[in-house]
XYZ file of C-alpha atoms in Angstrom:
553
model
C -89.674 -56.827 -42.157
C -88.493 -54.637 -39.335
C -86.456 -56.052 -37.065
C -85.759 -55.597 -32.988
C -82.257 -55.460 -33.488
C -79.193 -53.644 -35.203
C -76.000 -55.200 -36.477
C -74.169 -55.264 -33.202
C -76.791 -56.872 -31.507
C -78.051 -54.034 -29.904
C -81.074 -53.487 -29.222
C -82.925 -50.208 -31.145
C -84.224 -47.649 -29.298
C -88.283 -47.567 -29.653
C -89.495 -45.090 -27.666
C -88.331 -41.973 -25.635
C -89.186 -38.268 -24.706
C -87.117 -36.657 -27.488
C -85.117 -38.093 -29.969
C -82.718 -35.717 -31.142
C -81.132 -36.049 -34.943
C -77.559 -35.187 -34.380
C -74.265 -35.439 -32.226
C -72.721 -32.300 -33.121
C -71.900 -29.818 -30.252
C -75.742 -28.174 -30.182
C -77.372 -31.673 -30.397
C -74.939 -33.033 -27.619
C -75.495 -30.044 -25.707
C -78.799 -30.482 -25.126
C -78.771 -34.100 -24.319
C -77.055 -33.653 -21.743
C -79.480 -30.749 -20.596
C -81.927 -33.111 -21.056
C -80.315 -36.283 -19.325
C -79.313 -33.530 -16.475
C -83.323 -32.524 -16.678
C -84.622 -36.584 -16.656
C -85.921 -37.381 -19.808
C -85.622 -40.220 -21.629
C -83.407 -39.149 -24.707
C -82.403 -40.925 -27.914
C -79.431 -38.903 -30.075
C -79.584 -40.645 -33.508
C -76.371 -39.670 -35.478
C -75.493 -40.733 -38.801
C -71.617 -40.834 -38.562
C -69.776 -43.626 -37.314
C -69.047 -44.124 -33.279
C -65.615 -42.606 -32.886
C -65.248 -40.485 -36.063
C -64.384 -36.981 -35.909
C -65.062 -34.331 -38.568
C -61.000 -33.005 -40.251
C -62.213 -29.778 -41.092
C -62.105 -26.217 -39.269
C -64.828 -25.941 -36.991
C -66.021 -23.381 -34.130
C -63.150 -21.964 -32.362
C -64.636 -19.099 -30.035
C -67.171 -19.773 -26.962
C -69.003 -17.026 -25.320
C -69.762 -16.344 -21.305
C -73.171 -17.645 -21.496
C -72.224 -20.820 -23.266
C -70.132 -22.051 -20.396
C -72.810 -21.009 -18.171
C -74.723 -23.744 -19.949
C -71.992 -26.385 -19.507
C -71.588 -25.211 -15.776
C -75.729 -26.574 -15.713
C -74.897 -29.715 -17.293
C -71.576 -30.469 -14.732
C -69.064 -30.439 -17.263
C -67.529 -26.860 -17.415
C -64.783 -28.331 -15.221
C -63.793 -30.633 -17.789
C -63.514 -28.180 -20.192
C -61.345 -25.387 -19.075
C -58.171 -26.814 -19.323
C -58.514 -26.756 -23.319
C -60.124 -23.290 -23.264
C -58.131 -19.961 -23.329
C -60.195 -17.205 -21.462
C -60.571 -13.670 -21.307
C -59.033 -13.074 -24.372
C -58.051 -9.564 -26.449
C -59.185 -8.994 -30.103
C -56.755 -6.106 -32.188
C -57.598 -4.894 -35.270
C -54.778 -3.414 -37.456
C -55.232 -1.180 -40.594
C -53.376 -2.303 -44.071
C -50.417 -0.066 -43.091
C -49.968 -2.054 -39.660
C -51.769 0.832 -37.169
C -53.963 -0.260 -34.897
C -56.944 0.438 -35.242
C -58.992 -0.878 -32.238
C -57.697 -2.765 -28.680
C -60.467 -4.499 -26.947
C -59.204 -5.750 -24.065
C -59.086 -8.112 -21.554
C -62.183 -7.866 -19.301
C -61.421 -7.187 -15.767
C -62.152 -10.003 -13.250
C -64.802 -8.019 -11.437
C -66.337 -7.896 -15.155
C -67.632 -11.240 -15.063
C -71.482 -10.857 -14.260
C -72.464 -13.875 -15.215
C -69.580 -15.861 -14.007
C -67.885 -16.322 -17.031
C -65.565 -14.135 -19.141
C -67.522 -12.548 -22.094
C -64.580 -14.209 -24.735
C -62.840 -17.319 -24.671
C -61.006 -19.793 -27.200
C -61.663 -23.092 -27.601
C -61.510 -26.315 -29.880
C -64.262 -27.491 -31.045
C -63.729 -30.874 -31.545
C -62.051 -31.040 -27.636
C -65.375 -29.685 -26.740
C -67.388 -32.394 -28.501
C -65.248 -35.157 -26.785
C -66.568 -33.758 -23.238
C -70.014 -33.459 -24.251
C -70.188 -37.033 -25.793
C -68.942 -38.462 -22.083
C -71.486 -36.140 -20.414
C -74.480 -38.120 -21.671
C -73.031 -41.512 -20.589
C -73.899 -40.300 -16.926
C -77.520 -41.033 -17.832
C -78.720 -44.059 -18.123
C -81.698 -42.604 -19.823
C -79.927 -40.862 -22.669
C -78.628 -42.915 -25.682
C -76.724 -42.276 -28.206
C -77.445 -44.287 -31.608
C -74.493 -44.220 -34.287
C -74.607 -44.728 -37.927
C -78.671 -44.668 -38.043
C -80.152 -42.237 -40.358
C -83.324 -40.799 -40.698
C -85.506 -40.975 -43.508
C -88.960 -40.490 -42.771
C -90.798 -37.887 -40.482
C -94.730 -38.199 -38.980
C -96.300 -36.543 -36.536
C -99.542 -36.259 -34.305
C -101.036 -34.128 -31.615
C -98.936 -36.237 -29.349
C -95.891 -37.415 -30.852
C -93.123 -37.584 -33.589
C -92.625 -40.822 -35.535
C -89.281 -41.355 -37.274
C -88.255 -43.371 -39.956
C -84.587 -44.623 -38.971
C -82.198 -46.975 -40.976
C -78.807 -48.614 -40.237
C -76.200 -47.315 -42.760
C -74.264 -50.447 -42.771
C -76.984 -53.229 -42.566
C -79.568 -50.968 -44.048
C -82.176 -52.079 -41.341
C -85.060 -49.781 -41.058
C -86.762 -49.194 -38.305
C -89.501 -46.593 -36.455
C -88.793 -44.572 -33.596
C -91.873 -42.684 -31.866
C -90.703 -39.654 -29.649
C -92.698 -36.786 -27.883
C -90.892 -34.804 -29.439
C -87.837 -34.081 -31.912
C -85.320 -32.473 -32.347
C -83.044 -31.352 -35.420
C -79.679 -30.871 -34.699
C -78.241 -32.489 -38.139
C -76.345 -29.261 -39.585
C -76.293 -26.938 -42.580
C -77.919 -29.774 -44.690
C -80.628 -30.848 -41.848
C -82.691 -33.400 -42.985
C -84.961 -32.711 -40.280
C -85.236 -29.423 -41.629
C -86.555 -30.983 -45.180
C -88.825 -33.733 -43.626
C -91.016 -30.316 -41.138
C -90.262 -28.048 -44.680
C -88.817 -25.077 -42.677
C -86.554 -23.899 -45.132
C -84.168 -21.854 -44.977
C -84.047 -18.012 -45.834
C -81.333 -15.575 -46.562
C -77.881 -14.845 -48.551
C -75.089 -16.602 -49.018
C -71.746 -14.804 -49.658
C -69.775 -14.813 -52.811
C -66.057 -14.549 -52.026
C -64.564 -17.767 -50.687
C -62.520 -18.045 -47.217
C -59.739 -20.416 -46.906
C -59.551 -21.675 -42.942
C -56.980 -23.469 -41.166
C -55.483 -24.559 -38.190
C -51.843 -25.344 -37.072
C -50.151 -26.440 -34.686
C -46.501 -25.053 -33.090
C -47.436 -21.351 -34.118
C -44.224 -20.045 -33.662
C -45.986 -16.568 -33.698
C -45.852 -14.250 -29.963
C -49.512 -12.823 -30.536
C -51.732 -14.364 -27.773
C -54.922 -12.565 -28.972
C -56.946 -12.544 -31.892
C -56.239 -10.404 -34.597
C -58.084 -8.910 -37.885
C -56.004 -7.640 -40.648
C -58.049 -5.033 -42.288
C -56.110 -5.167 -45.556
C -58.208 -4.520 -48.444
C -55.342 -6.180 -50.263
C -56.561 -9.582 -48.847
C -58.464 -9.609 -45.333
C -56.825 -11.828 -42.452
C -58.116 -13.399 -39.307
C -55.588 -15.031 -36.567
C -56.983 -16.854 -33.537
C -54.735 -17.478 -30.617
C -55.872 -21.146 -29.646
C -55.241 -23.499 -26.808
C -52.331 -26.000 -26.931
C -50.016 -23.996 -29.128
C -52.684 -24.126 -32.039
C -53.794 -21.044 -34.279
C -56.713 -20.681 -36.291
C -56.143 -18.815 -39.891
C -58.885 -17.188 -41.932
C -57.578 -15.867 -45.199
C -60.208 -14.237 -47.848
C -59.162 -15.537 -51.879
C -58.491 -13.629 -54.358
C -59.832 -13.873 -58.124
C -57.971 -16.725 -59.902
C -56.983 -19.207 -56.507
C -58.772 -21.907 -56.896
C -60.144 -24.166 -54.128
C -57.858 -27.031 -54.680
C -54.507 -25.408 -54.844
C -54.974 -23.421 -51.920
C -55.558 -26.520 -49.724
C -52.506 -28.173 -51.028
C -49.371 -28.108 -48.921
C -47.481 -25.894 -50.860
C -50.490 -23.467 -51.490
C -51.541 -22.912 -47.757
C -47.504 -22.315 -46.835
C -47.102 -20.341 -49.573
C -50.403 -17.959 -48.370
C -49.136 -18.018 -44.850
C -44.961 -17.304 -45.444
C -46.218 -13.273 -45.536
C -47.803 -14.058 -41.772
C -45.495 -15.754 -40.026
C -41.773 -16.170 -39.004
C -41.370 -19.621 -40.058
C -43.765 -21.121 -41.984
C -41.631 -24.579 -42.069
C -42.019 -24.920 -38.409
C -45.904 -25.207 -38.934
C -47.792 -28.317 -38.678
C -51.007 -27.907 -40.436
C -53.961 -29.714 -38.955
C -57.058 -29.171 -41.428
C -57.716 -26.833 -44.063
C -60.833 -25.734 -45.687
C -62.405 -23.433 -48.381
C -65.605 -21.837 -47.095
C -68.174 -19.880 -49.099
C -70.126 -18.113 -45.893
C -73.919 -17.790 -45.159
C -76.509 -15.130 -43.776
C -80.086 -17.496 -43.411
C -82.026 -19.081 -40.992
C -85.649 -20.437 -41.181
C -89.248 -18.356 -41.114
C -90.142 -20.683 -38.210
C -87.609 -22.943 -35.934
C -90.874 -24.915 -35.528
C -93.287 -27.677 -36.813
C -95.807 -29.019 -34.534
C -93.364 -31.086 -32.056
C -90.596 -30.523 -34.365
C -88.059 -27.633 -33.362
C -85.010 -26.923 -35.028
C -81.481 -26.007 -33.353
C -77.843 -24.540 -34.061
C -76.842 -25.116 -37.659
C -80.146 -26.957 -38.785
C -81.756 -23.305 -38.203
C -79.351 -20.636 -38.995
C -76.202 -19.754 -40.642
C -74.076 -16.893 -40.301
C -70.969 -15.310 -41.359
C -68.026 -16.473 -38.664
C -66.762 -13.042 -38.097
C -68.299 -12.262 -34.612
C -68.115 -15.918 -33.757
C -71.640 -16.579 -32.626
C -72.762 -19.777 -34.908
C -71.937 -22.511 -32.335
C -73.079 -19.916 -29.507
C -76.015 -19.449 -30.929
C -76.762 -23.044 -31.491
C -75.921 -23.426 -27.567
C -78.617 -20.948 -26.545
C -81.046 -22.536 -28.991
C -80.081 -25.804 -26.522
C -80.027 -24.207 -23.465
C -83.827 -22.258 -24.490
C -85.169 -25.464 -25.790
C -84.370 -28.032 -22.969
C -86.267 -26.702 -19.974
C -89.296 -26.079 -22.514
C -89.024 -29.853 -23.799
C -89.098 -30.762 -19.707
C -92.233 -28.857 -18.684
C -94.172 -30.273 -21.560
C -93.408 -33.685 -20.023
C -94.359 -32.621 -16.582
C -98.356 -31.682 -18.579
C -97.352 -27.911 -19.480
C -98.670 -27.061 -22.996
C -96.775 -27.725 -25.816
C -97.909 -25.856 -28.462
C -97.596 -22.575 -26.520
C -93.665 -23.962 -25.102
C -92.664 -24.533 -28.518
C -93.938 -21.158 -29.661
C -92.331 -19.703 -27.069
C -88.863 -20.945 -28.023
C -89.443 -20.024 -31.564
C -90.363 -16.169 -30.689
C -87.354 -15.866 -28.275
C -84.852 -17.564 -30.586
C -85.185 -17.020 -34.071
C -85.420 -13.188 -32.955
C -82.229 -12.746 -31.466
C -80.543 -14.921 -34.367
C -81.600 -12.205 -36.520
C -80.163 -9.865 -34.600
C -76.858 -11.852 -34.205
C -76.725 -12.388 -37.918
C -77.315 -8.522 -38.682
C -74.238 -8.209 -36.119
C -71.989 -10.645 -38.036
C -72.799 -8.864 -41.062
C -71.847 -5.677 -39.878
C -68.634 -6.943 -38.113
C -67.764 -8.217 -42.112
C -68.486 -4.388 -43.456
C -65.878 -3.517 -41.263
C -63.063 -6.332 -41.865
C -63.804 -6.742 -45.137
C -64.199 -3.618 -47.209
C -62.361 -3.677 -50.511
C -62.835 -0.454 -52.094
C -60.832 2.509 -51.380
C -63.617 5.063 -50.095
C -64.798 2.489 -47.444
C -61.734 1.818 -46.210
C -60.166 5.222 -45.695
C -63.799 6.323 -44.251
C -63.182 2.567 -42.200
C -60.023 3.551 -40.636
C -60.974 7.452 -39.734
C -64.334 6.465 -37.684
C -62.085 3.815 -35.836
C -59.017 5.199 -34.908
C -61.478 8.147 -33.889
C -63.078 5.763 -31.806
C -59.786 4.322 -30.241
C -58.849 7.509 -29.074
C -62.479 8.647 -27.402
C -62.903 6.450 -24.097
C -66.262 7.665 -23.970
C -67.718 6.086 -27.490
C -64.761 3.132 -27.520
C -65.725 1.319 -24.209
C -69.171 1.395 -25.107
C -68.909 0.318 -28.905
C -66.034 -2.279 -28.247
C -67.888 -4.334 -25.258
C -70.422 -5.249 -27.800
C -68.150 -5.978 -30.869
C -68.323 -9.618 -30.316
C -72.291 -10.009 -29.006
C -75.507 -8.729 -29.009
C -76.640 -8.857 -25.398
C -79.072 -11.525 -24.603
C -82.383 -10.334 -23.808
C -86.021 -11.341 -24.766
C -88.882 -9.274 -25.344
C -91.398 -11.786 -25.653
C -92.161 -15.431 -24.135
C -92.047 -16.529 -20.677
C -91.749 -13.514 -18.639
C -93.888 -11.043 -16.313
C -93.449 -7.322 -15.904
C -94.222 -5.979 -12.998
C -93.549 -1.668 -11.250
C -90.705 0.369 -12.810
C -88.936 1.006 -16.239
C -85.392 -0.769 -14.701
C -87.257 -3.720 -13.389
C -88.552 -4.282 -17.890
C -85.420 -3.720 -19.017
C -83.868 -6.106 -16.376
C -86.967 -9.071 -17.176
C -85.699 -11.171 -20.471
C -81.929 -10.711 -19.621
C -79.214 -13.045 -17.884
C -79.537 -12.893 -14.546
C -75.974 -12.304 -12.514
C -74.147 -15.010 -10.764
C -71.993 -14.315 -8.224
C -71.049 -16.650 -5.529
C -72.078 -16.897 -2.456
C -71.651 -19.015 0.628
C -73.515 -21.673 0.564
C -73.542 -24.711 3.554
C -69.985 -23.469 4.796
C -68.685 -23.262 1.082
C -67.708 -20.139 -1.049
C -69.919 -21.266 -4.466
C -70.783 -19.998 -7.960
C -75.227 -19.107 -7.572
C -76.003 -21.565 -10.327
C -74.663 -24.570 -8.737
C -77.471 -23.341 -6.047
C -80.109 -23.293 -8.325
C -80.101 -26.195 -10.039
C -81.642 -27.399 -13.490
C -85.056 -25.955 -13.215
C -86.780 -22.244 -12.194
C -85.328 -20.589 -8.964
C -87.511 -18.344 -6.996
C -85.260 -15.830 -4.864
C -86.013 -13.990 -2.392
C -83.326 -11.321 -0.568
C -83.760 -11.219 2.938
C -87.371 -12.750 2.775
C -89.372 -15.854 2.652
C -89.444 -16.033 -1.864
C -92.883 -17.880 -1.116
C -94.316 -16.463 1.792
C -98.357 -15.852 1.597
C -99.001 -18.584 -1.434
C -101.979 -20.178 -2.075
C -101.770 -24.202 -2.196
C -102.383 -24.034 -5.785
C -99.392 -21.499 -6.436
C -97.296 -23.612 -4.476
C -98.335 -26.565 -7.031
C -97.617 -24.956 -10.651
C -94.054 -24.244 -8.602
C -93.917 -27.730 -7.448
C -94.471 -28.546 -10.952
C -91.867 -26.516 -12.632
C -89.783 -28.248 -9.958
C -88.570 -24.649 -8.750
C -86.044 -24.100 -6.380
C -86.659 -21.371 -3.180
C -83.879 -19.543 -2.273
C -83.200 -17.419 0.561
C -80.092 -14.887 -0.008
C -79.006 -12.591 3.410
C -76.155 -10.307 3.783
C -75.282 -12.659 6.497
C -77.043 -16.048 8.339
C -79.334 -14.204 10.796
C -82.559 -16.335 12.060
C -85.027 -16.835 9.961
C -88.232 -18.948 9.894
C -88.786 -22.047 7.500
C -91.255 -21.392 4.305
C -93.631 -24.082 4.328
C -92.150 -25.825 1.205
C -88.617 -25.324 2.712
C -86.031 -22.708 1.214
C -82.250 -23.097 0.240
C -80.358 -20.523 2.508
C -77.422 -18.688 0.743
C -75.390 -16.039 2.091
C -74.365 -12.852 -0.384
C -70.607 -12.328 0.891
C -69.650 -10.372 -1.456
C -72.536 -8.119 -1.660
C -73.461 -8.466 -5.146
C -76.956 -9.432 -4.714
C -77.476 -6.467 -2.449
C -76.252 -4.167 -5.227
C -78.522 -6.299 -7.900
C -81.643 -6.147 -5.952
C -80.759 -2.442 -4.737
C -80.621 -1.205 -7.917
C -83.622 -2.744 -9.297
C -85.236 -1.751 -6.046
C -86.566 -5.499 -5.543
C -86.954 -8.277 -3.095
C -87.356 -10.893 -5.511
C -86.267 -12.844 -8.934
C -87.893 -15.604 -10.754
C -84.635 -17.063 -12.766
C -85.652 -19.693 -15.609
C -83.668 -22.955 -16.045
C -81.767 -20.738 -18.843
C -80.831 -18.836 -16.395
C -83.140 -15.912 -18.267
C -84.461 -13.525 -15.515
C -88.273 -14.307 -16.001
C -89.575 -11.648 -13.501
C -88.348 -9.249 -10.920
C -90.913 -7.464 -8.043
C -91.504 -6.691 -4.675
C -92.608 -10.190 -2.296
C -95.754 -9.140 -2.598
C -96.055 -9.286 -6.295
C -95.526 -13.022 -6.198
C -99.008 -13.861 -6.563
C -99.674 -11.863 -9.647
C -96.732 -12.568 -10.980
C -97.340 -16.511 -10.615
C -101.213 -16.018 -11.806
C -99.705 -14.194 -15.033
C -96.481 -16.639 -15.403
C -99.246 -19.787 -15.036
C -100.961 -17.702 -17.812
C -98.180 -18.012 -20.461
C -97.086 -21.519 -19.238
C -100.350 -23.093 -19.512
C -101.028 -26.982 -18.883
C -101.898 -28.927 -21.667
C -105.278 -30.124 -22.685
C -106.090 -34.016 -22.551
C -105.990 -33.510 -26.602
C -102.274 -32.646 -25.876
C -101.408 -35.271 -24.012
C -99.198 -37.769 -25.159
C -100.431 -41.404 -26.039
């Protein structure tokens, strides 16, 4: 018999607007997206409350990523274990350099953030787990694993049991969620396999601690002899990646003696090391043909795997969050769900393709073994080192393929620059804001933002326009070069004031008076003010409301 409660006495979750399998980073992230959003959120994790996973995990977080944990209120909380802005060298086998990216400057930061940072993961985690005991709403459920999957028109059943007592229980969800890793069960239970490669030679990773080594960058050894990564991390700690040669075996490498005797050629004093956590990795290229099934969606890990090199696999699985959440929101508040979910699959599993044919081509160029490739390696790059005009280019998209969607939840509207600007991250400078000097996001808020510079962003809409924005629970902003008079809209407007003149530049050179900015922060549609009508009759058209067939039970 099923029972009402677990082995602490606790009672079991039963019912909620997404139950999401998984409390790694991705999984975490979006709770708290959610919890910051309202829902009602169950995180079912399998592990034990309080454990931590020993092994090398993510160790690089992008610009956009902590634009996403700006949203959720904890970015603050996690600088002080993050090293920003930082330089990537890359040195031939004879010790020449081959490339420099540097620093970025500070006026470089368009979207608030520096484009590369280092971080520990498992810091990170810590932060995110706090976040979502803000909200009452959003629970997380250790050691409970999930066994069975079911689903309707209207919602998700689950079939959960308690690893210790071996209760079982059913949880019934709008939707779900699989954030449960490389060996998702979620991803079994909706059969969305996955597709792709995975890579013969095997990696050993590690991290220590009191690096006694003066490089605060990251660095890729380009030795066809044996490839090298070395990540400058916060708190004195360096990541190593070291490729194996034929005849090292997994287990002797991991042993004390084998990782100091691989890292006395790297450093000046290998017995001053500490070693945290060591690891033998074979990589992956795959993902899945679809990141959905029905109410199902996949995220981060559970979805995709990739090859470390340009260090986008926890960055990825943030976007994946950060796409997903605002979707899984409007299909509470009646929008359809069928064409949300779609949505996020189109816009995401796209760009992970692209972001795993970037990681393999940033392994071509660290890893090439044979002699032709790397002589041909070194020539196009130290040809490109010394040529401003193709290195600053190339170099500023080492690391990332820009974000930018050509299909989903978007309107284009007038000239050539105002597509290529629709489906990209919108800028964020600050701006003064109720006597205070403040980053645009924390403006915005959660949801859609409707901005309008130096006009009403509503003026002239019908009462049902008004609604579907009501709805989407959209924020109005007013930006002016400075506070000059203005009259009230008739659903009220946030007034900012663009100081620094960035917004003028934005909307001059899109030759605009107004954005419509998603809850991702994704620039959904740029026109003149009066284009808001058509472009709220065509957004209504690819956000449409749900049927009463849809609607959940």
């Amino acid at each position: 018999m099923i029972g009402p409660f677990n082995h602490r006495g606790e009672e079991w979750p039963v019912d909620a607007d997404v139950a999401i399998v998984g409390a790694g980073p991705t999984g975490l992230t979006l709770a708290n997206l959610l919890g910051n959003l309202g829902l009602s959120t169950v995180v079912l994790e399998r592990s034990a409350p309080g454990s931590e996973v020993n092994y090398p995990r993510a160790v690089g977080i992008d610009h956009d990523a902590l634009r996403t944990f700006q949203t959720v209120g904890l970015v603050d909380q996690m600088l002080p274990d993050i090293v920003q802005n930082t330089a990537v060298r890359f040195f031939a086998a004879d010790g020449s350099l081959l490339a420099d990216i540097h620093r970025q400057p500070e006026g470089g930061r368009q979207g608030g953030w520096f484009r590369r940072n280092m971080f520990m993961q498992h810091l990170a985690d810590r932060v995110l787990a706090e976040g979502v005991q803000r909200f009452p709403h959003v629970r997380v459920q250790h050691n409970a694993e999930v066994f069975s999957l079911d689903q309707d028109r209207a919602s998700v059943t689950l079939g959960v049991r308690d690893v210790v007592t071996g209760e079982c229980r059913e949880l019934r969800a709008s939707h779900a969620v699989g954030a449960d890793g490389a060996r998702s069960t979620i991803r079994k239970l909706a059969d969305l396999p996955l597709e792709g490669d995975t890579y013969e030679e095997p990696w050993l990773i590690l991290e220590v601690s009191n690096d006694p080594w003066d490089a605060p960058y990251s660095s890729f050894f380009c030795d066809p002899a044996r490839p090298v990564y070395s990540g400058h991390l916060p708190h004195g700690h360096r990541r190593w990646g070291l490729m194996l040669l034929p005849g090292e075996s997994d287990e002797e490498v991991v042993s004390d003696a084998g990782l100091r005797r691989l890292l006395s050629p790297l450093v000046p004093s290998v017995a001053a090391l500490d070693i945290i956590r060591a690891q033998v990795y074979r990589h992956q290229a795959r993902q899945t043909g679809s990141f959905v099934r029905g109410r199902v969606a996949l995220v981060g890990d559970a979805a995709h795997l990739m090859p470390p090199w340009a260090g986008q696999g926890l960055n990825s699985g943030i976007r994946d969050a950060t796409n997903l959440g605002w979707r899984l929101a409007a299909a509470r508040e009646g929008f359809d769900s069928d064409a949300l979910l779609a949505g996020y699959d189109a816009e995401r599993s796209a760009h992970v393709r692209q972001v795993i044919a970037l990681s393999r081509r940033f392994g071509k160029v660290f890893i090439p073994r044979e002699r032709r490739a790397v002589a041909i390696r070194d020539a196009v790059m130290h040809g490109v080192r010394r040529s401003r005009r193709l290195r600053d280019p190339l170099t500023a998209r080492w690391f990332s393929t820009p974000l930018r969607y050509t299909t989903g939840a978007f309107v284009h509207h007038a000239g050539a620059d105002q597509h290529r600007a629709v489906g990209s991250m919108f800028v964020q400078p600050n701006v003064e804001y109720d006597g205070n000097d403040v980053p645009l996001d924390d403006v915005l808020g959660p949801r859609f933002a409707v901005i309008g510079y130096r006009c009403d962003p509503v003026a002239g809409l019908s009462d049902e326009d008004h609604a579907f924005w009501s709805r989407l629970g959209a924020t109005f902003v007013r930006a002016d070069i400075s506070r000059s008079p203005a009259p009230e809209s008739v659903l009220g407007q946030v007034r900012v004031e663009d100081v620094h003149g960035q917004l003028a530049t934005w909307f001059g050179r899109h030759d605009s008076e107004l954005a419509v900015v998603r809850p991702d922060r994704v620039l959904a549609a740029v026109g003149g003010l009066g284009d808001l009508e058509a472009i709220t009759r065509d957004l209504r058209a690819r956000l449409p409301e749900a049927t009463g067939d849809d609607e959940r039970a």
